[in-house]
Short mmCIF file of C-alpha atoms in Angstrom, two decimals:
data_model
loop_
_atom_site.label_atom_id
_atom_site.label_comp_id
_atom_site.label_asym_id
_atom_site.label_seq_id
_atom_site.Cartn_x
_atom_site.Cartn_y
_atom_site.Cartn_z
CA MET N 228 -39.20 56.82 -80.75
CA SER N 229 -41.82 54.14 -80.33
CA LYS N 230 -42.96 54.57 -83.96
CA SER N 231 -39.38 54.18 -85.20
CA LEU N 232 -38.91 51.06 -83.08
CA PHE N 233 -42.16 49.57 -84.38
CA LEU N 234 -41.14 50.35 -87.99
CA ALA N 235 -37.71 48.80 -87.49
CA THR N 236 -39.28 45.67 -85.98
CA GLY N 237 -41.68 45.38 -88.92
CA ILE N 238 -38.86 45.75 -91.47
CA ALA N 239 -36.76 43.14 -89.66
CA PHE N 240 -39.74 40.81 -89.55
CA VAL N 241 -40.31 41.15 -93.31
CA PHE N 242 -36.64 40.42 -94.11
CA SER N 243 -36.58 37.44 -91.75
CA VAL N 244 -39.69 35.99 -93.36
CA CYS N 245 -38.19 36.41 -96.81
CA ALA N 246 -34.99 34.71 -95.63
CA GLY N 247 -36.95 31.80 -94.07
CA GLU N 248 -35.67 32.56 -90.55
CA ILE N 249 -37.47 32.26 -87.22
CA HIS N 250 -38.49 35.66 -85.92
CA ASP N 251 -40.06 35.86 -82.46
CA PRO N 252 -39.70 39.44 -81.14
CA PHE N 253 -42.30 38.93 -78.39
CA GLY N 254 -40.71 35.76 -77.01
CA VAL N 255 -43.81 33.68 -77.50
CA PHE N 256 -41.79 30.64 -78.60
CA CYS N 257 -37.99 30.19 -78.58
CA GLY N 258 -36.78 33.53 -79.87
CA SER N 259 -34.79 33.30 -83.07
CA ARG N 260 -34.38 29.52 -82.82
CA ASN N 261 -36.61 26.65 -83.83
CA CYS N 262 -37.97 24.91 -80.70
CA TYR N 263 -37.53 21.53 -82.37
CA ASP N 264 -33.89 22.31 -83.14
CA VAL N 265 -33.30 23.44 -79.54
CA LEU N 266 -34.25 19.96 -78.27
CA GLY N 267 -32.82 18.15 -81.29
CA VAL N 268 -36.08 16.48 -82.31
CA THR N 269 -38.20 16.49 -85.48
CA ARG N 270 -41.69 17.90 -85.94
CA LYS N 271 -43.04 14.36 -85.86
CA ALA N 272 -41.56 13.67 -82.41
CA THR N 273 -43.94 12.24 -79.83
CA PRO N 274 -44.39 13.76 -76.34
CA GLN N 275 -42.31 10.90 -74.90
CA GLU N 276 -39.45 11.63 -77.30
CA ILE N 277 -39.61 15.35 -76.47
CA LYS N 278 -39.57 14.62 -72.73
CA LYS N 279 -36.61 12.25 -73.17
CA ALA N 280 -34.65 14.86 -75.17
CA TYR N 281 -35.39 17.53 -72.57
CA ARG N 282 -34.19 15.38 -69.68
CA LYS N 283 -31.04 14.50 -71.54
CA LEU N 284 -30.17 18.14 -72.31
CA SER N 285 -31.17 19.40 -68.85
CA LEU N 286 -28.63 17.03 -67.28
CA VAL N 287 -25.97 18.65 -69.40
CA TYR N 288 -26.92 22.34 -69.13
CA HIS N 289 -28.48 22.58 -65.68
CA PRO N 290 -26.66 25.43 -63.82
CA ASP N 291 -26.04 23.15 -60.81
CA LYS N 292 -24.11 20.72 -62.99
CA ASN N 293 -22.64 22.99 -65.63
CA LYS N 294 -20.52 25.92 -64.44
CA ASP N 295 -20.21 27.42 -67.91
CA PRO N 296 -21.32 31.10 -67.90
CA ASP N 297 -23.63 30.41 -70.85
CA ALA N 298 -25.26 27.37 -69.21
CA PRO N 299 -28.14 29.28 -67.47
CA ALA N 300 -29.19 30.93 -70.72
CA GLN N 301 -29.02 27.63 -72.60
CA PHE N 302 -31.00 25.88 -69.85
CA ARG N 303 -33.73 28.55 -70.03
CA GLU N 304 -33.89 28.09 -73.78
CA ILE N 305 -34.25 24.33 -73.37
CA SER N 306 -36.96 24.76 -70.74
CA LYS N 307 -38.87 27.17 -72.98
CA ALA N 308 -38.69 24.76 -75.92
CA ASN N 309 -39.96 21.93 -73.70
CA GLU N 310 -42.79 24.15 -72.40
CA VAL N 311 -43.89 25.04 -75.96
CA LEU N 312 -43.71 21.52 -77.40
CA MET N 313 -45.26 19.71 -74.43
CA ASP N 314 -48.32 21.98 -74.45
CA PRO N 315 -50.64 20.78 -77.26
CA GLU N 316 -52.10 24.26 -77.91
CA GLN N 317 -48.70 26.03 -77.95
CA ARG N 318 -47.21 23.31 -80.16
CA GLU N 319 -50.11 23.62 -82.58
CA SER N 320 -49.62 27.41 -82.71
CA PHE N 321 -45.87 27.00 -83.26
CA ASP N 322 -46.42 24.48 -86.07
CA TYR N 323 -48.93 26.87 -87.65
CA TYR N 324 -46.35 29.66 -87.45
CA LEU N 325 -43.68 27.49 -89.07
CA ASP N 326 -46.04 26.79 -91.97
CA ASN N 327 -47.30 30.39 -92.12
CA PRO N 328 -44.45 32.67 -90.99
CA ARG N 329 -46.34 35.82 -92.04
CA GLU N 330 -49.07 35.02 -89.48
CA TYR N 331 -46.78 35.58 -86.47
CA TYR N 332 -48.71 38.55 -85.08
CA LYS N 333 -51.96 36.62 -85.31
CA VAL N 334 -50.42 33.66 -83.46
CA SER N 335 -48.78 35.85 -80.82
CA GLY N 336 -52.04 37.73 -80.28
CA GLN N 337 -53.90 34.46 -79.69
CA TYR N 338 -51.19 33.42 -77.24
CA TYR N 339 -51.51 36.57 -75.14
CA MET N 340 -55.30 36.37 -75.20
CA LYS N 341 -55.08 32.89 -73.70
CA GLN N 342 -52.79 34.19 -70.99
CA LEU N 343 -55.42 36.62 -69.74
CA PRO N 344 -57.08 35.53 -66.50
CA LYS N 345 -60.45 33.90 -67.08
CA ALA N 346 -63.28 35.76 -65.41
CA ASP N 347 -65.98 33.96 -63.46
CA ILE N 348 -69.20 34.26 -65.46
CA ARG N 349 -71.15 34.46 -62.20
CA LEU N 350 -69.21 37.55 -61.16
CA ILE N 351 -69.81 39.15 -64.56
CA ILE N 352 -73.56 38.52 -64.35
CA MET N 353 -73.65 39.84 -60.78
CA PHE N 354 -71.78 42.98 -61.83
CA LEU N 355 -74.13 43.62 -64.76
CA VAL N 356 -77.20 43.12 -62.58
CA LEU N 357 -75.88 45.56 -59.98
CA PHE N 358 -74.85 48.04 -62.67
CA PHE N 359 -78.26 48.11 -64.34
CA SER N 360 -80.00 48.07 -60.96
CA VAL N 361 -78.41 51.48 -60.38
CA LEU N 362 -78.56 52.76 -63.97
CA LEU N 363 -82.24 52.08 -64.72
CA PRO N 364 -83.71 53.94 -61.69
CA VAL N 365 -81.31 56.86 -62.24
CA ASN N 366 -82.35 57.08 -65.90
CA GLN N 367 -86.04 56.83 -64.97
CA HIS N 368 -85.63 59.57 -62.37
CA HIS N 369 -83.98 61.79 -64.99
CA ARG N 370 -86.91 61.27 -67.38
CA TRP N 371 -89.38 62.04 -64.59
CA GLU N 372 -87.53 65.25 -63.73
CA GLU N 373 -87.62 66.27 -67.40
CA ALA N 374 -91.39 65.72 -67.50
CA VAL N 375 -91.91 67.72 -64.29
CA ARG N 376 -89.72 70.54 -65.58
CA TYR N 377 -91.75 70.66 -68.81
CA LEU N 378 -95.06 70.79 -66.90
CA LYS N 379 -93.80 73.60 -64.69
CA ASN N 380 -92.48 75.68 -67.59
CA ALA N 381 -95.55 75.12 -69.77
CA THR N 382 -97.91 75.85 -66.87
CA ALA N 383 -96.09 78.94 -65.60
CA GLY N 384 -95.79 80.32 -69.13
CA ASN N 385 -99.39 79.39 -70.04
CA LEU N 386 -98.16 77.97 -73.35
CA GLY N 387 -100.80 77.46 -76.02
CA LEU N 388 -101.26 74.34 -78.09
CA ARG N 389 -99.15 75.81 -80.89
CA SER N 390 -96.44 76.97 -78.50
CA GLY N 391 -95.66 73.61 -76.94
CA GLY N 392 -98.43 73.46 -74.37
CA THR N 393 -101.18 70.86 -73.98
CA LYS N 394 -104.73 70.77 -72.70
CA GLN N 395 -103.34 69.36 -69.47
CA THR N 396 -100.94 72.28 -68.92
CA GLN N 397 -103.73 74.74 -69.70
CA GLU N 398 -105.92 73.04 -67.10
CA LEU N 399 -103.07 73.20 -64.60
CA TYR N 400 -102.68 76.91 -65.32
CA ARG N 401 -106.37 77.43 -64.61
CA ARG N 402 -106.01 75.65 -61.25
CA VAL N 403 -102.95 77.75 -60.41
CA CYS N 404 -104.83 80.96 -61.18
CA GLU N 405 -107.78 79.91 -59.02
CA GLU N 406 -105.52 78.98 -56.12
CA TYR N 407 -103.53 82.21 -56.53
CA GLU N 408 -106.65 84.35 -56.41
CA ARG N 409 -107.92 82.47 -53.35
CA ARG N 410 -104.68 83.03 -51.46
CA ILE N 411 -104.53 86.70 -52.45
CA LYS N 412 -108.05 87.21 -51.11
CA GLU N 413 -107.12 85.48 -47.87
CA ALA N 414 -104.01 87.66 -47.55
CA LYS N 415 -106.01 90.85 -48.15
CA SER N 416 -108.67 89.81 -45.64
CA ALA N 417 -105.87 89.19 -43.13
CA GLY N 418 -104.73 92.79 -43.57
CA ASP N 419 -101.79 92.26 -45.94
CA LYS N 420 -101.83 95.42 -48.07
CA SER N 421 -98.97 94.28 -50.30
CA ALA N 422 -100.93 91.24 -51.53
CA GLY N 423 -101.80 91.45 -55.22
CA LYS N 424 -99.65 94.51 -55.90
CA VAL N 425 -97.28 92.52 -58.12
CA LYS N 426 -98.22 91.04 -61.48
CA MET N 427 -99.23 87.42 -60.98
CA GLN N 428 -96.55 85.82 -63.17
CA LYS N 429 -93.85 87.86 -61.40
CA ASP N 430 -95.11 87.06 -57.91
CA PRO N 431 -92.99 84.42 -56.07
CA LEU N 432 -96.26 83.08 -54.64
CA PHE N 433 -97.35 82.20 -58.19
CA PHE N 434 -94.33 79.92 -58.71
CA VAL N 435 -94.82 78.33 -55.30
CA ILE N 436 -98.36 77.41 -56.31
CA VAL N 437 -97.13 76.12 -59.69
CA ASP N 438 -94.75 73.79 -57.85
CA GLU N 439 -97.55 72.59 -55.58
CA VAL N 440 -100.07 72.00 -58.38
CA VAL N 441 -97.59 70.26 -60.69
CA GLY N 442 -96.21 68.25 -57.75
CA ALA N 443 -99.71 66.88 -57.13
CA VAL N 444 -99.91 65.54 -60.71
CA LYS N 445 -99.32 61.81 -60.99
CA ILE N 446 -97.27 61.30 -64.15
CA GLU N 447 -97.91 57.96 -65.84
CA GLY N 448 -96.22 56.16 -68.70
CA PRO N 449 -92.54 56.19 -69.67
CA SER N 450 -91.88 59.38 -67.65
CA ARG N 451 -93.45 58.16 -64.40
CA LYS N 452 -91.70 58.64 -61.09
CA PRO N 453 -89.29 55.74 -60.39
CA THR N 454 -90.25 53.17 -57.78
CA LYS N 455 -88.59 50.13 -56.25
CA ASP N 456 -90.04 48.07 -59.14
CA ASP N 457 -87.62 49.83 -61.51
CA VAL N 458 -84.65 48.21 -59.75
CA LEU N 459 -83.46 45.26 -61.84
CA ILE N 460 -82.75 43.04 -58.83
CA VAL N 461 -86.32 43.55 -57.62
CA GLN N 462 -87.65 42.75 -61.09
CA ILE N 463 -85.67 39.50 -61.24
CA VAL N 464 -86.77 38.41 -57.77
CA MET N 465 -90.42 39.39 -58.27
CA ALA N 466 -90.74 38.14 -61.87
CA PRO N 467 -92.24 34.70 -60.96
CA TYR N 468 -94.80 36.31 -58.64
CA TRP N 469 -95.78 38.95 -61.20
CA MET N 470 -96.14 36.30 -63.92
CA TYR N 471 -98.40 34.27 -61.65
CA ILE N 472 -100.57 37.31 -60.85
CA TRP N 473 -100.76 38.27 -64.53
CA ALA N 474 -101.73 34.72 -65.57
CA CYS N 475 -104.49 34.55 -62.93
CA LYS N 476 -105.86 37.94 -63.96
CA TYR N 477 -105.71 37.11 -67.68
CA TYR N 478 -107.61 33.86 -67.08
CA ARG N 479 -110.25 35.63 -64.96
CA LEU N 480 -110.82 38.36 -67.55
CA HIS N 481 -110.87 36.20 -70.68
CA TYR N 482 -111.70 32.58 -69.89
CA SER N 483 -113.32 32.22 -66.47
CA GLY N 484 -116.78 33.34 -67.59
CA GLN N 485 -117.21 35.36 -64.39
CA GLU N 486 -119.21 38.57 -64.36
CA LEU N 487 -116.83 41.46 -64.94
CA SER N 488 -116.82 44.51 -62.74
CA ARG N 489 -116.97 47.99 -64.23
CA GLU N 490 -113.25 48.47 -63.59
CA ASP N 491 -112.48 45.24 -65.45
CA ARG N 492 -114.63 46.27 -68.41
CA ILE N 493 -112.96 49.67 -68.56
CA GLU N 494 -109.52 48.01 -68.48
CA LEU N 495 -110.36 45.64 -71.36
CA ALA N 496 -111.96 48.40 -73.43
CA THR N 497 -109.02 50.74 -72.85
CA HIS N 498 -106.56 48.04 -73.87
CA ALA N 499 -108.55 47.26 -77.03
CA VAL N 500 -108.82 50.84 -78.33
CA THR N 501 -105.56 52.13 -76.70
CA PRO N 502 -105.52 54.57 -73.73
CA PRO N 503 -105.17 57.81 -75.80
CA VAL N 504 -108.27 56.95 -77.84
CA TRP N 505 -110.23 56.01 -74.72
CA ASP N 506 -109.35 59.32 -73.06
CA ARG N 507 -110.58 61.29 -76.10
CA LEU N 508 -113.99 59.61 -76.10
CA GLN N 509 -116.98 61.44 -74.72
CA PRO N 510 -118.63 59.89 -71.62
CA GLN N 511 -121.64 58.70 -73.65
CA ASP N 512 -119.33 57.05 -76.20
CA GLN N 513 -117.43 55.33 -73.42
CA GLU N 514 -120.68 53.95 -72.04
CA SER N 515 -121.70 52.73 -75.51
CA LEU N 516 -118.37 50.98 -75.82
CA LEU N 517 -118.70 49.33 -72.41
CA ALA N 518 -122.14 48.02 -73.39
CA LEU N 519 -120.50 45.77 -76.00
CA ASP N 520 -118.73 42.49 -75.38
CA VAL N 521 -115.47 43.83 -73.96
CA ARG N 522 -113.92 40.35 -74.16
CA SER N 523 -113.99 40.68 -77.95
CA PRO N 524 -111.33 43.25 -79.00
CA ASN N 525 -112.32 42.96 -82.66
CA GLU N 526 -115.90 44.02 -81.88
CA LEU N 527 -114.63 47.03 -79.95
CA ARG N 528 -112.25 48.05 -82.72
CA GLU N 529 -115.00 47.69 -85.32
CA TRP N 530 -117.20 49.97 -83.20
CA MET N 531 -114.37 52.52 -83.13
CA ARG N 532 -113.91 52.37 -86.90
CA GLU N 533 -117.62 52.87 -87.45
CA LYS N 534 -117.63 55.82 -85.06
CA GLU N 535 -114.69 57.40 -86.89
CA ARG N 536 -116.58 57.04 -90.18
CA GLU N 537 -119.64 58.67 -88.64
CA ASP N 538 -117.57 61.53 -87.28
CA MET N 539 -116.02 62.04 -90.71
CA ARG N 540 -119.45 62.11 -92.41
CA ARG N 541 -120.70 64.61 -89.85
CA GLU N 542 -117.66 66.84 -90.29
CA LEU N 543 -117.82 66.73 -94.09
CA ALA N 544 -121.52 67.47 -94.00
CA ARG N 545 -120.74 70.66 -92.10
CA ASN N 546 -117.95 71.54 -94.52
CA PRO N 547 -118.76 70.36 -98.09
CA GLY N 548 -115.69 72.08 -99.51
CA ALA N 549 -113.44 69.89 -97.39
CA PHE N 550 -115.25 66.81 -98.71
CA LYS N 551 -114.72 67.87 -102.31
CA ARG N 552 -111.02 68.58 -101.73
CA ASN N 553 -110.63 65.24 -99.99
CA HIS N 554 -112.49 63.44 -102.80
CA ARG N 555 -110.36 65.08 -105.53
CA TRP N 556 -107.15 64.24 -103.65
CA MET N 557 -108.16 60.60 -103.22
CA LYS N 558 -109.03 60.29 -106.92
CA LYS N 559 -105.69 61.86 -107.81
CA GLU N 560 -103.86 59.41 -105.54
CA LYS N 561 -106.00 56.53 -106.94
CA LEU N 562 -107.47 55.74 -103.53
CA ASN N 563 -110.98 54.60 -102.72
CA PRO N 564 -112.88 57.41 -100.95
CA THR N 565 -113.94 56.36 -97.47
CA VAL N 566 -117.03 58.60 -97.64
CA GLU N 567 -119.12 58.52 -100.82
CA SER N 568 -121.20 61.61 -100.05
CA TYR N 569 -121.63 64.02 -97.19
CA ASP N 570 -125.39 63.62 -97.66
CA ASP N 571 -125.30 59.95 -96.50
#
């Protein structure tokens, strides 16, 4: 029914446009009549002339003075025409429609958009801040739970590196096994004959220990446990203080000339070579890196590049076949070999 009504309205609109008639199905202007004709003025009429024409007609058709049954409807029509023509924006839209009758739906849409209540921008900003203050911690907590669930599953299943596990989960599994054996021994020494009768990975005690060991792990990075600092309102309030602390620390580390503590040197070195690379370094390599000027990131990165080249030479020296394959591939790809010979 609604589709048929819409189709009929569209067909009527097309015929009215072709016939040069006024068509206003939504009652944005003066219905099927020209607002200028309703007041008896021209399109060039000034606001004073429009007001004068309205007053003159309202004296004739006002329901209190005219008892004709059609007077109220005529008075409403006059009032609507006066409302449209006395409002500069509505009059401009009506003039545009008269010049472009096929653009009625565009004009009517703009009219209804202007009728919508204007929202206070302060309320919108407040709503968005509150919304994200709830959303961000919830999302962070979900990511943390996913990371904990992965650690528990990988640890309990003792997943290998090729099965989705990591060195960290394998280390956690080792701790779980040690703690499990310790508790089984304590239970047996206490006279519990049922202790150790069940296979470890089917023993409820094993999963309790997994939860304890994984729960003691402090997860860093994007999947860290959410804190109050993840709340957007807290971030906005604390932003000036954090910027001040950061600026003071940056000045102390890079420009003050003060003697750096070991923790400061480790922080600068870690930032220069990235945390994953720093964690992979052997203790002696870390000490060699800290012996350099940690305030110069380029020097630290150059040291890392040189170390990588040395490691590659050492590896290729142990495996000449790999060197030859690598050399042939680089020649095929028209690349410059990074290692000229494994004998260097």
